[in-house]
Tab-separated table of C-alpha atoms in Angstrom:
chain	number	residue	atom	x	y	z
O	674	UNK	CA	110.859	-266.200	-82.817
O	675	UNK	CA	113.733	-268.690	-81.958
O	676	UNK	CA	115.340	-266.562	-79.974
O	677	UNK	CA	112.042	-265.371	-78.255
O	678	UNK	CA	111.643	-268.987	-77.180
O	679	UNK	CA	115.182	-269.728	-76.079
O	680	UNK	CA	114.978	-266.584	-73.547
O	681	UNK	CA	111.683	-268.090	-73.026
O	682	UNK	CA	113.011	-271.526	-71.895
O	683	UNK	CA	116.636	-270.221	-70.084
O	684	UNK	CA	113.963	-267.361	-67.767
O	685	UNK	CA	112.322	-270.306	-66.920
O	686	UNK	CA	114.787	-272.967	-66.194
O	687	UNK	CA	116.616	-269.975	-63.817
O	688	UNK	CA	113.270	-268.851	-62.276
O	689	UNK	CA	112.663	-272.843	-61.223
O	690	UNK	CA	116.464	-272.560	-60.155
O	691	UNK	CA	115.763	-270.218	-57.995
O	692	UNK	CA	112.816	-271.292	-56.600
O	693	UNK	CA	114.982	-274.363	-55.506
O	694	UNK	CA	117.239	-272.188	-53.485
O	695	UNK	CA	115.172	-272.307	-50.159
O	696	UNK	CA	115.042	-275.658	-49.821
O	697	UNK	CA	118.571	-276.456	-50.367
O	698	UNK	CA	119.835	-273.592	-48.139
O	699	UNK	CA	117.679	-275.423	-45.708
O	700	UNK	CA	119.224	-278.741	-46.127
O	701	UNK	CA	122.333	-277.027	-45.704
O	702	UNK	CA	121.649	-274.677	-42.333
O	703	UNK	CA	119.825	-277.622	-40.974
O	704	UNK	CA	122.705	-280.833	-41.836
O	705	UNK	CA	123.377	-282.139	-38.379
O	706	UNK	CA	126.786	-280.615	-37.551
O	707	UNK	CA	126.216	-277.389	-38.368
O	708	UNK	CA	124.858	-276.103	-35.136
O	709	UNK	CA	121.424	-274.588	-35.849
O	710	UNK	CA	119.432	-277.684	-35.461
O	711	UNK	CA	117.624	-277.641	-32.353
O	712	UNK	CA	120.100	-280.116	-30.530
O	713	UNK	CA	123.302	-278.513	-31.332
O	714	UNK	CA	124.817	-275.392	-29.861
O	715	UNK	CA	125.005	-272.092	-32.058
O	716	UNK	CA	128.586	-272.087	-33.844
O	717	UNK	CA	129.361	-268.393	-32.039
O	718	UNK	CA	128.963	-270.499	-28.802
O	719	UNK	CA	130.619	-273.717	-29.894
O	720	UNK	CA	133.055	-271.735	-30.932
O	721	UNK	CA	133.576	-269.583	-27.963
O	722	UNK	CA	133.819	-272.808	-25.589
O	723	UNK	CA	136.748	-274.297	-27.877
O	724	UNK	CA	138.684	-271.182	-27.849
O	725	UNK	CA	138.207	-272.180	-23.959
O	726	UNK	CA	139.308	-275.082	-24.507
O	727	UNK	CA	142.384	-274.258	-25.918
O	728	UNK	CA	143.299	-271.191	-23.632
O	729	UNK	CA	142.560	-273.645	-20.702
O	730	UNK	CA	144.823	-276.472	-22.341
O	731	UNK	CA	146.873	-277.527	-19.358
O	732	UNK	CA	143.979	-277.787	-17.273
O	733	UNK	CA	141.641	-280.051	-19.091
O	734	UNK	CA	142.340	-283.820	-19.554
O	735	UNK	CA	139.669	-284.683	-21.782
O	736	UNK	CA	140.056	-282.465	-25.075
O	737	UNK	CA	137.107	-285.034	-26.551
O	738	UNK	CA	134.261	-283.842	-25.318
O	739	UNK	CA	132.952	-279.987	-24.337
O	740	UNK	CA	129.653	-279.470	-21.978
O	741	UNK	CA	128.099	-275.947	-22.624
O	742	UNK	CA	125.498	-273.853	-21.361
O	743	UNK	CA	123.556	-271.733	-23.469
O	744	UNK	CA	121.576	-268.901	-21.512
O	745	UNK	CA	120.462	-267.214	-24.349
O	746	UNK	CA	117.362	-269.735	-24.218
O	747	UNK	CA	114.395	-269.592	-21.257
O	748	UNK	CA	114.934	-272.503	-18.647
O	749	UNK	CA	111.967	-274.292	-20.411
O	750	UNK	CA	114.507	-275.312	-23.221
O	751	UNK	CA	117.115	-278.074	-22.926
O	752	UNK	CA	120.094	-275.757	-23.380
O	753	UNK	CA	123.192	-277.437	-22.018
O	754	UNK	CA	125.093	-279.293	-24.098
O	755	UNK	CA	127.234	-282.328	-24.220
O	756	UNK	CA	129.171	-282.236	-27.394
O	757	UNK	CA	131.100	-285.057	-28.605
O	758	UNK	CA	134.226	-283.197	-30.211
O	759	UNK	CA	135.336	-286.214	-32.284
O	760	UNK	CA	131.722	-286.731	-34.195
O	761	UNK	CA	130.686	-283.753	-33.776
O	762	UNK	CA	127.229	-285.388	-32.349
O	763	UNK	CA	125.683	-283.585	-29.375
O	764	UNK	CA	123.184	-284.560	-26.411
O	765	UNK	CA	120.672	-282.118	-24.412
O	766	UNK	CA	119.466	-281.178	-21.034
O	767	UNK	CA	117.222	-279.383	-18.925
O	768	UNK	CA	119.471	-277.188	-16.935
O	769	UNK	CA	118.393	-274.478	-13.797
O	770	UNK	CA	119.807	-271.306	-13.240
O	771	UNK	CA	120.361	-269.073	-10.323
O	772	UNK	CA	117.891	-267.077	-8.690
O	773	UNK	CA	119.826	-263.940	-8.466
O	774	UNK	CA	120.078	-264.148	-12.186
O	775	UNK	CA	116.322	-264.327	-13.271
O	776	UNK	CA	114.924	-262.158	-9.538
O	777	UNK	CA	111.640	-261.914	-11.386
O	778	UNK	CA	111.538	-265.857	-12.370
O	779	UNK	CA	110.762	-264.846	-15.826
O	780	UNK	CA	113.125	-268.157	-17.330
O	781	UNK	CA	115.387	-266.038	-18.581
O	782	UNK	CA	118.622	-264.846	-17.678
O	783	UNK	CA	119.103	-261.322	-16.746
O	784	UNK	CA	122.676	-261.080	-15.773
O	785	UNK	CA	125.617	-263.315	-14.207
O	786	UNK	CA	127.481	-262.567	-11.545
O	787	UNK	CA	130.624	-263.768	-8.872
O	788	UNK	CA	129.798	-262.112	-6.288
O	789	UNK	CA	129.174	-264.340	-2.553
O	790	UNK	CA	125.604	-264.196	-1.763
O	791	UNK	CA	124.240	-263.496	-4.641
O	792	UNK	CA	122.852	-266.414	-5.859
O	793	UNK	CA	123.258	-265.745	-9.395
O	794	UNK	CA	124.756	-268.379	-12.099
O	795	UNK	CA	128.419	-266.631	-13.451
O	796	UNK	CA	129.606	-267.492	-16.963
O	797	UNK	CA	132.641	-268.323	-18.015
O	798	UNK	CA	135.020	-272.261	-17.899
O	799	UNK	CA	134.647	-274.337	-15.187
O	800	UNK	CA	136.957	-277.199	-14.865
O	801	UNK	CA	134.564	-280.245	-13.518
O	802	UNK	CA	135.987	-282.036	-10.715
O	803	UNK	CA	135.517	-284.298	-7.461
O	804	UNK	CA	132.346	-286.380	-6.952
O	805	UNK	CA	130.758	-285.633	-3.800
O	806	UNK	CA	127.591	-286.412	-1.809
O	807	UNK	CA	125.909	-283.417	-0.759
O	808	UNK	CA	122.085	-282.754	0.557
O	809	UNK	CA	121.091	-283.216	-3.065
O	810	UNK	CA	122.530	-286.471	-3.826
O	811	UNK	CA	125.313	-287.290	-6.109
O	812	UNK	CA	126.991	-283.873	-7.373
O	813	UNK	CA	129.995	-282.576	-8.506
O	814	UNK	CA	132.819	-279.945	-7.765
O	815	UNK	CA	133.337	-276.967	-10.336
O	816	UNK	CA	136.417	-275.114	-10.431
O	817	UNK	CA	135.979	-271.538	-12.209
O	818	UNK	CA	138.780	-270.725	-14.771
O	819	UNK	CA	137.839	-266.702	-15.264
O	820	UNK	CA	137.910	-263.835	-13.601
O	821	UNK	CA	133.928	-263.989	-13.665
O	822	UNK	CA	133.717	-267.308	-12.292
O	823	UNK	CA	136.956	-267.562	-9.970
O	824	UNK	CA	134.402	-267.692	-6.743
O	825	UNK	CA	132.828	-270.614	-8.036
O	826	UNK	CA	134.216	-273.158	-5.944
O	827	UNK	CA	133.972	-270.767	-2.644
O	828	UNK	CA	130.287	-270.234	-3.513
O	829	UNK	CA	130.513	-273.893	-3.410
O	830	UNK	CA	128.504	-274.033	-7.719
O	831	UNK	CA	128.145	-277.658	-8.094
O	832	UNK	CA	126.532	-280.193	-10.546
O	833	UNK	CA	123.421	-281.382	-8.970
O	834	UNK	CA	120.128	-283.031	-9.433
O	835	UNK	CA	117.033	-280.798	-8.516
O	836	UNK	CA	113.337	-281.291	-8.048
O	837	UNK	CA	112.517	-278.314	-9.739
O	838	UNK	CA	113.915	-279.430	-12.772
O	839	UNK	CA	111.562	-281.524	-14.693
O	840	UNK	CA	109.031	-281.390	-17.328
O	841	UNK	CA	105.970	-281.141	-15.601
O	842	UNK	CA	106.630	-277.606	-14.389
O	843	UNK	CA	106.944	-276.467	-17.725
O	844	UNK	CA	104.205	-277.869	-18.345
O	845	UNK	CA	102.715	-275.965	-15.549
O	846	UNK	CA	104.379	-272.293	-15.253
O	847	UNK	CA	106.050	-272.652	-18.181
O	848	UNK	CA	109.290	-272.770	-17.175
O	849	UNK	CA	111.458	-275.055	-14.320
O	850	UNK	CA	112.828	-273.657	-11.336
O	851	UNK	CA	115.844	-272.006	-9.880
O	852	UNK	CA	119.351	-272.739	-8.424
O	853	UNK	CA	121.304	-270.931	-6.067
O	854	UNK	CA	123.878	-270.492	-8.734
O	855	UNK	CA	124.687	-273.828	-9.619
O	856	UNK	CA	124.033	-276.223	-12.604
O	857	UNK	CA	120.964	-277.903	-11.767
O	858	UNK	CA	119.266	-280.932	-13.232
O	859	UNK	CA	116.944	-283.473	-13.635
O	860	UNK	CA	117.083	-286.140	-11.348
O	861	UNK	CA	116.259	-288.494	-14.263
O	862	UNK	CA	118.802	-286.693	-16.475
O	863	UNK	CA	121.604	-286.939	-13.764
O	864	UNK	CA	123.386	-289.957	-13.702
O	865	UNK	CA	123.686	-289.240	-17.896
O	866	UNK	CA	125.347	-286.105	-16.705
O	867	UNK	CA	127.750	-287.315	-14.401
O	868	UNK	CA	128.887	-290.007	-16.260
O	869	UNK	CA	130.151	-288.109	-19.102
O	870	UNK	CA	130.627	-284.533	-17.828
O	871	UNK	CA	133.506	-286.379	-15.949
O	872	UNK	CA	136.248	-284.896	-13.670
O	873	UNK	CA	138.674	-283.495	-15.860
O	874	UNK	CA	136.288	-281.799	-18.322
O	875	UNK	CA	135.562	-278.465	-19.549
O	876	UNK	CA	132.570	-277.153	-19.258
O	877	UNK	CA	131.239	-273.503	-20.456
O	878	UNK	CA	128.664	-271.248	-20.353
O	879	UNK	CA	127.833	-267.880	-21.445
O	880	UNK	CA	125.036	-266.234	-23.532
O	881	UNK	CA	125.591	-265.295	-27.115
């Protein structure tokens, strides 16, 4: 009979064990950090833009900070990123993409391209660089780093602010609207963006 009950007691002390398992695993998938909280990038993409980072070494100047694009998620989710490298903390924004990416303006990506005319976003690194004022405002230069993005500063993909992008659309349609290509944003979120997506950093931006 004793050692009936101390089977007993150790099944149930490991089945209450177990049954604790979920909610620690969640803790631990969910810590801030870890990427797959809803304001952090996924790890395969965080990852992918530091291995940028480091092939594109010579290029950058500020190795503190990474701004990434994730168009794996519909245009009604903030899904660029500015990651701060040294806390690990991250910020997000509503960002547009191209037309000739999404033809059907589902919100979704279909496909990237390079190609002049074509209106589509292109992943890969993009060096950010000049300041300029064009017909939207305040904007900035991009300099692609790949072979898919080398036309980027011929097809003249900028940072700007857009009407289009904004909350009440989604609200609306359900999604915000398109660029020609380039990395389009809130006109409230803008200034945010081009004060610390500075000259000099890398940004990236792929699907995953």
């Amino acid at each position: 009979m004793n050692i009936g009950r101390r089977q007993f007691i150790h099944s149930a002390v490991l089945g209450a064990s177990l049954l604790t398992v979920p909610s620690k695993a969640a803790d631990i998938v969910f810590r801030p950090g870890t990427g797959a909280e809803p304001g952090s990038p996924s790890p395969l993409l965080l990852d992918r833009a530091k291995a940028a980072l480091a092939a594109h070494n010579a290029r950058i100047r500020n190795h503190d900070l990474l701004a990434i694009a994730d168009f794996s998620k519909p245009s009604r989710d903030p899904r660029f990123y500015v990651v701060d490298l040294r806390s690990g903390k991250s910020d997000t924004f509503l960002v547009a993409h191209g037309k000739g990416s999404d033809p059907s303006h589902s919100g979704w990506v279909q496909h990237f391209s390079n190609v002049h005319g074509s209106e589509a976003t292109s992943a890969g690194s993009y060096l950010v660089g000049e300041t300029y004022f064009g017909q939207y405002g305040e904007s900035r230069r991009l300099i692609g780093l790949d072979p898919q993005n080398d036309q980027a500063e011929a097809r003249a993909i900028v940072i700007h602010p857009a009407w289009y992008v904004n909350r009440s659309l989604i609200q609306d349609q359900g999604k915000i609207g398109r660029s020609q290509g380039c990395f389009a944003f809130a006109k409230d979120d803008i200034n945010v963006i081009l004060e610390r997506v500075a000259p000099g950093c890398l940004l990236y931006a792929d699907k995953v």
